[in-house]
Amino acid sequence: GAGVSQSPRYKVAKRGQDVALRCDPISGHVSLFWYQQALGQGPEFLTYFQNEAQLDKSGLPSDRFFAERPEGSVSTLKIQRTQQEDSAVYLCASTRQGAGNTGELFFGEGSRLTVL
Amino acid sequence: GESVGLHLPTLSVQEGDNSIINCAYSNSASDYFIWYKQESGKGPQFIIDIRSNMDKRQGQRVTVLLNKTVKHLSLQIAATQPGDSAVYFCAETFTGGGNKLTFGTGTQLKVEL
């Protein structure tokens, strides 16, 4: 498709389980971002990649969160030993801009994670 | 789906009226600003952007105003339609910041028929 694609759209996990969320950015987009959006709040930055390099992971809330983009295209956000406070929508965004420039970010529909 | 706008400030307008949504940004170094629209169950959708060398930018039915002195942004929607009902977020970033966006508190826009 032409837009950013995320899967799964909905994920229910039991506390302590590991989850993996996938993002397919727009083809050719250099930069890819992960955001976390709690209910009723704006998205908050987690991490971003320029091609396969993870340039900033300052927003990851704990070492249970891990993101990768090994070939500079598809990215996976992994959350280990999920906790209830991890429940949120995880948004992926991509842009054709590299790290030194600003430009429009295109967001996916998000993956809604519910931890029971 | 669940409401994105739960607990957010709400602006109610009549269909056909103009809407003005305000946003205060935090970083005086920010030089690129974007308004996003988010409908329930969907990701944020780009509406319009503005760079800090401009005070005003117009799109189709939308205008963004930037006041750098008081670090304030506004989004004006002309002739508001029911399809404009959504949560609106402003976001800021700065050149060299890796395009990392900081989102403001959203505003729920409700259009009444």
Tab-separated table of C-alpha atoms in Angstrom:
chain	number	residue	atom	x	y	z
A	1	GLY	CA	0.000	0.000	0.000
A	2	ALA	CA	0.915	3.639	-0.199
A	3	GLY	CA	0.864	4.418	3.501
A	4	VAL	CA	2.583	3.295	6.691
A	5	SER	CA	1.317	-0.140	7.648
A	6	GLN	CA	1.317	-1.505	11.192
A	7	SER	CA	0.480	-4.934	12.536
A	8	PRO	CA	-1.179	-6.230	14.534
A	9	ARG	CA	-3.814	-3.519	14.871
A	10	TYR	CA	-4.869	-4.946	18.227
A	11	LYS	CA	-2.930	-7.065	20.667
A	12	VAL	CA	-4.007	-8.383	24.043
A	13	ALA	CA	-1.229	-9.767	26.203
A	14	LYS	CA	-1.105	-11.230	29.659
A	15	ARG	CA	1.223	-9.466	32.063
A	16	GLY	CA	4.696	-10.882	31.671
A	17	GLN	CA	4.340	-11.898	28.030
A	18	ASP	CA	6.598	-10.587	25.290
A	19	VAL	CA	5.062	-8.763	22.305
A	20	ALA	CA	6.371	-7.670	18.912
A	21	LEU	CA	4.826	-4.877	16.872
A	22	ARG	CA	5.673	-4.446	13.206
A	23	CYS	CA	5.884	-1.343	11.033
A	24	ASP	CA	6.186	-1.178	7.257
A	25	PRO	CA	7.097	2.417	6.355
A	26	ILE	CA	6.400	4.124	3.068
A	27	SER	CA	8.791	2.777	0.453
A	28	GLY	CA	11.937	4.847	0.191
A	29	HIS	CA	11.432	6.741	3.423
A	30	VAL	CA	14.714	7.211	5.192
A	31	SER	CA	13.592	7.904	8.729
A	32	LEU	CA	11.250	5.845	10.894
A	33	PHE	CA	9.813	6.773	14.277
A	34	TRP	CA	7.993	4.991	17.076
A	35	TYR	CA	5.609	6.876	19.358
A	36	GLN	CA	3.508	5.769	22.312
A	37	GLN	CA	0.057	7.253	22.819
A	38	ALA	CA	-1.782	6.721	26.079
A	39	LEU	CA	-5.549	7.188	26.134
A	40	GLY	CA	-6.498	10.854	26.028
A	41	GLN	CA	-2.969	12.089	25.474
A	42	GLY	CA	-0.745	13.133	22.609
A	43	PRO	CA	1.835	10.794	21.124
A	44	GLU	CA	5.159	10.623	22.939
A	45	PHE	CA	8.443	9.895	21.206
A	46	LEU	CA	10.082	6.538	21.824
A	47	THR	CA	12.853	6.083	19.271
A	48	TYR	CA	13.872	6.737	15.688
A	49	PHE	CA	15.985	5.299	12.902
A	50	GLN	CA	17.721	6.758	9.911
A	51	ASN	CA	17.965	3.804	7.569
A	52	GLU	CA	19.138	0.937	9.795
A	53	ALA	CA	20.852	3.139	12.372
A	54	GLN	CA	19.004	3.842	15.599
A	55	LEU	CA	19.929	7.471	16.191
A	56	ASP	CA	17.863	8.217	19.261
A	57	LYS	CA	16.259	5.871	21.771
A	58	SER	CA	15.918	8.365	24.589
A	59	GLY	CA	12.156	7.938	24.809
A	60	LEU	CA	12.125	4.207	25.468
A	61	PRO	CA	10.640	3.909	28.983
A	62	SER	CA	12.710	0.959	30.155
A	63	ASP	CA	15.149	-1.688	29.027
A	64	ARG	CA	12.156	-3.927	28.387
A	65	PHE	CA	11.580	-1.949	25.205
A	66	PHE	CA	13.697	-2.703	22.164
A	67	ALA	CA	13.409	-1.585	18.550
A	68	GLU	CA	15.212	-2.665	15.419
A	69	ARG	CA	15.281	-1.905	11.708
A	70	PRO	CA	17.925	-4.300	10.434
A	71	GLU	CA	17.631	-3.643	6.702
A	72	GLY	CA	16.576	-0.026	6.834
A	73	SER	CA	12.972	-0.730	5.919
A	74	VAL	CA	10.624	-2.743	8.164
A	75	SER	CA	10.929	-2.082	11.889
A	76	THR	CA	9.887	-4.084	14.927
A	77	LEU	CA	9.189	-2.740	18.405
A	78	LYS	CA	9.553	-5.452	21.014
A	79	ILE	CA	8.321	-5.207	24.579
A	80	GLN	CA	9.518	-7.851	26.985
A	81	ARG	CA	7.723	-8.925	30.159
A	82	THR	CA	4.807	-6.604	29.478
A	83	GLN	CA	3.279	-4.620	32.346
A	84	GLN	CA	-0.146	-3.025	32.619
A	85	GLU	CA	1.366	0.444	32.234
A	86	ASP	CA	2.553	-0.583	28.748
A	87	SER	CA	-1.061	-0.532	27.570
A	88	ALA	CA	-1.248	2.141	24.873
A	89	VAL	CA	-1.391	2.699	21.151
A	90	TYR	CA	2.008	2.374	19.499
A	91	LEU	CA	2.322	4.556	16.440
A	92	CYS	CA	4.887	4.273	13.694
A	93	ALA	CA	5.737	7.159	11.366
A	94	SER	CA	8.092	7.633	8.463
A	95	THR	CA	9.505	10.496	6.432
A	96	ARG	CA	11.721	10.846	3.409
A	97	GLN	CA	13.799	13.371	5.356
A	98	GLY	CA	17.081	12.455	6.976
A	99	ALA	CA	18.049	13.452	10.484
A	100	GLY	CA	19.300	16.901	9.542
A	101	ASN	CA	16.062	18.119	7.989
A	102	THR	CA	12.456	18.627	8.983
A	103	GLY	CA	9.475	17.574	6.959
A	104	GLU	CA	6.113	15.873	7.042
A	105	LEU	CA	5.814	12.676	9.056
A	106	PHE	CA	3.330	10.101	7.836
A	107	PHE	CA	1.745	8.023	10.577
A	108	GLY	CA	0.324	4.539	10.520
A	109	GLU	CA	-2.968	3.577	12.148
A	110	GLY	CA	-1.203	2.267	15.233
A	111	SER	CA	-1.106	-0.971	17.200
A	112	ARG	CA	-3.305	-0.941	20.287
A	113	LEU	CA	-1.739	-3.008	23.074
A	114	THR	CA	-3.783	-4.046	26.077
A	115	VAL	CA	-1.967	-5.790	28.906
A	116	LEU	CA	-4.184	-7.713	31.306
B	1	GLY	CA	-13.435	2.611	18.856
B	2	GLU	CA	-12.186	4.263	22.024
B	3	SER	CA	-12.171	8.019	22.002
B	4	VAL	CA	-8.793	9.590	21.417
B	5	GLY	CA	-10.205	12.734	22.964
B	6	LEU	CA	-11.029	11.380	26.419
B	7	HIS	CA	-10.085	13.993	29.060
B	8	LEU	CA	-9.043	16.550	26.419
B	9	PRO	CA	-10.276	20.145	26.148
B	10	THR	CA	-13.305	20.332	23.889
B	11	LEU	CA	-14.342	22.945	21.360
B	12	SER	CA	-17.920	22.746	20.122
B	13	VAL	CA	-18.911	24.665	17.009
B	14	GLN	CA	-21.918	24.825	14.732
B	15	GLU	CA	-21.592	23.455	11.236
B	16	GLY	CA	-20.578	26.254	8.897
B	17	ASP	CA	-18.936	28.371	11.581
B	18	ASN	CA	-15.209	28.992	11.750
B	19	SER	CA	-13.134	27.120	14.338
B	20	ILE	CA	-10.012	28.321	16.079
B	21	ILE	CA	-7.837	25.856	17.963
B	22	ASN	CA	-4.948	27.175	20.013
B	23	CYS	CA	-1.670	25.669	21.114
B	24	ALA	CA	1.208	26.871	23.261
B	25	TYR	CA	4.549	25.324	22.415
B	26	SER	CA	7.402	24.867	24.810
B	27	ASN	CA	10.757	25.063	23.055
B	28	SER	CA	11.984	28.467	21.887
B	29	ALA	CA	14.438	26.658	19.584
B	30	SER	CA	11.629	24.970	17.641
B	31	ASP	CA	11.472	26.138	14.040
B	32	TYR	CA	9.022	23.736	12.419
B	33	PHE	CA	5.444	23.208	13.494
B	34	ILE	CA	2.734	20.854	12.313
B	35	TRP	CA	-0.961	20.474	12.975
B	36	TYR	CA	-2.330	16.929	12.995
B	37	LYS	CA	-5.900	15.671	12.965
B	38	GLN	CA	-6.637	12.368	14.681
B	39	GLU	CA	-9.922	10.545	14.325
B	40	SER	CA	-10.926	7.831	16.735
B	41	GLY	CA	-9.030	4.611	16.090
B	42	LYS	CA	-6.730	6.165	13.508
B	43	GLY	CA	-3.240	7.586	13.377
B	44	PRO	CA	-2.522	11.328	13.239
B	45	GLN	CA	-3.110	12.864	9.814
B	46	PHE	CA	-1.066	15.831	8.579
B	47	ILE	CA	-3.103	19.006	8.066
B	48	ILE	CA	-0.679	21.872	7.599
B	49	ASP	CA	2.797	22.926	8.624
B	50	ILE	CA	4.658	26.187	9.096
B	51	ARG	CA	8.284	27.143	9.522
B	52	SER	CA	9.490	29.797	11.912
B	53	ASN	CA	10.359	32.262	9.148
B	54	MET	CA	6.629	32.657	8.489
B	55	ASP	CA	3.778	34.056	10.571
B	56	LYS	CA	0.911	32.663	8.552
B	57	ARG	CA	0.278	29.883	6.108
B	58	GLN	CA	-2.925	28.979	4.342
B	59	GLY	CA	-4.200	25.715	2.980
B	60	GLN	CA	-7.555	24.534	1.807
B	61	ARG	CA	-10.020	25.819	4.448
B	62	VAL	CA	-7.234	25.901	7.044
B	63	THR	CA	-4.872	28.625	8.191
B	64	VAL	CA	-2.054	28.336	10.699
B	65	LEU	CA	-0.794	31.374	12.588
B	66	LEU	CA	2.511	31.440	14.441
B	67	ASN	CA	3.437	33.945	17.128
B	68	LYS	CA	7.027	33.265	18.120
B	69	THR	CA	7.085	36.037	20.690
B	70	VAL	CA	4.623	34.263	22.933
B	71	LYS	CA	5.263	30.759	21.551
B	72	HIS	CA	1.726	30.327	20.319
B	73	LEU	CA	0.186	28.525	17.368
B	74	SER	CA	-3.371	28.551	16.167
B	75	LEU	CA	-5.286	26.558	13.599
B	76	GLN	CA	-8.249	28.171	11.930
B	77	ILE	CA	-10.750	26.005	10.078
B	78	ALA	CA	-13.171	27.846	7.833
B	79	ALA	CA	-16.751	26.689	7.343
B	80	THR	CA	-16.379	23.775	9.729
B	81	GLN	CA	-17.952	20.534	8.549
B	82	PRO	CA	-19.042	17.395	10.431
B	83	GLY	CA	-16.060	15.578	8.944
B	84	ASP	CA	-13.779	17.960	10.802
B	85	SER	CA	-14.811	16.408	14.121
B	86	ALA	CA	-11.641	14.903	15.586
B	87	VAL	CA	-8.824	15.578	18.031
B	88	TYR	CA	-6.302	18.156	16.832
B	89	PHE	CA	-2.690	18.203	17.981
B	90	CYS	CA	0.051	20.720	17.379
B	91	ALA	CA	3.602	19.392	17.194
B	92	GLU	CA	6.994	21.082	17.218
B	93	THR	CA	10.537	20.214	16.276
B	94	PHE	CA	13.746	21.957	15.301
B	95	THR	CA	16.239	21.660	12.485
B	96	GLY	CA	18.962	19.253	13.510
B	97	GLY	CA	16.666	17.606	16.016
B	98	GLY	CA	16.142	14.600	13.823
B	99	ASN	CA	12.569	15.511	12.979
B	100	LYS	CA	11.599	14.285	16.442
B	101	LEU	CA	8.189	15.765	17.203
B	102	THR	CA	6.935	16.962	20.569
B	103	PHE	CA	3.153	16.958	20.638
B	104	GLY	CA	1.031	19.399	22.560
B	105	THR	CA	-2.142	18.681	24.473
B	106	GLY	CA	-4.836	17.929	21.953
B	107	THR	CA	-8.184	19.617	21.498
B	108	GLN	CA	-11.351	17.692	20.737
B	109	LEU	CA	-13.365	19.486	18.054
B	110	LYS	CA	-17.060	18.651	17.955
B	111	VAL	CA	-19.155	19.947	15.092
B	112	GLU	CA	-22.833	20.301	15.864
B	113	LEU	CA	-25.396	20.104	13.100
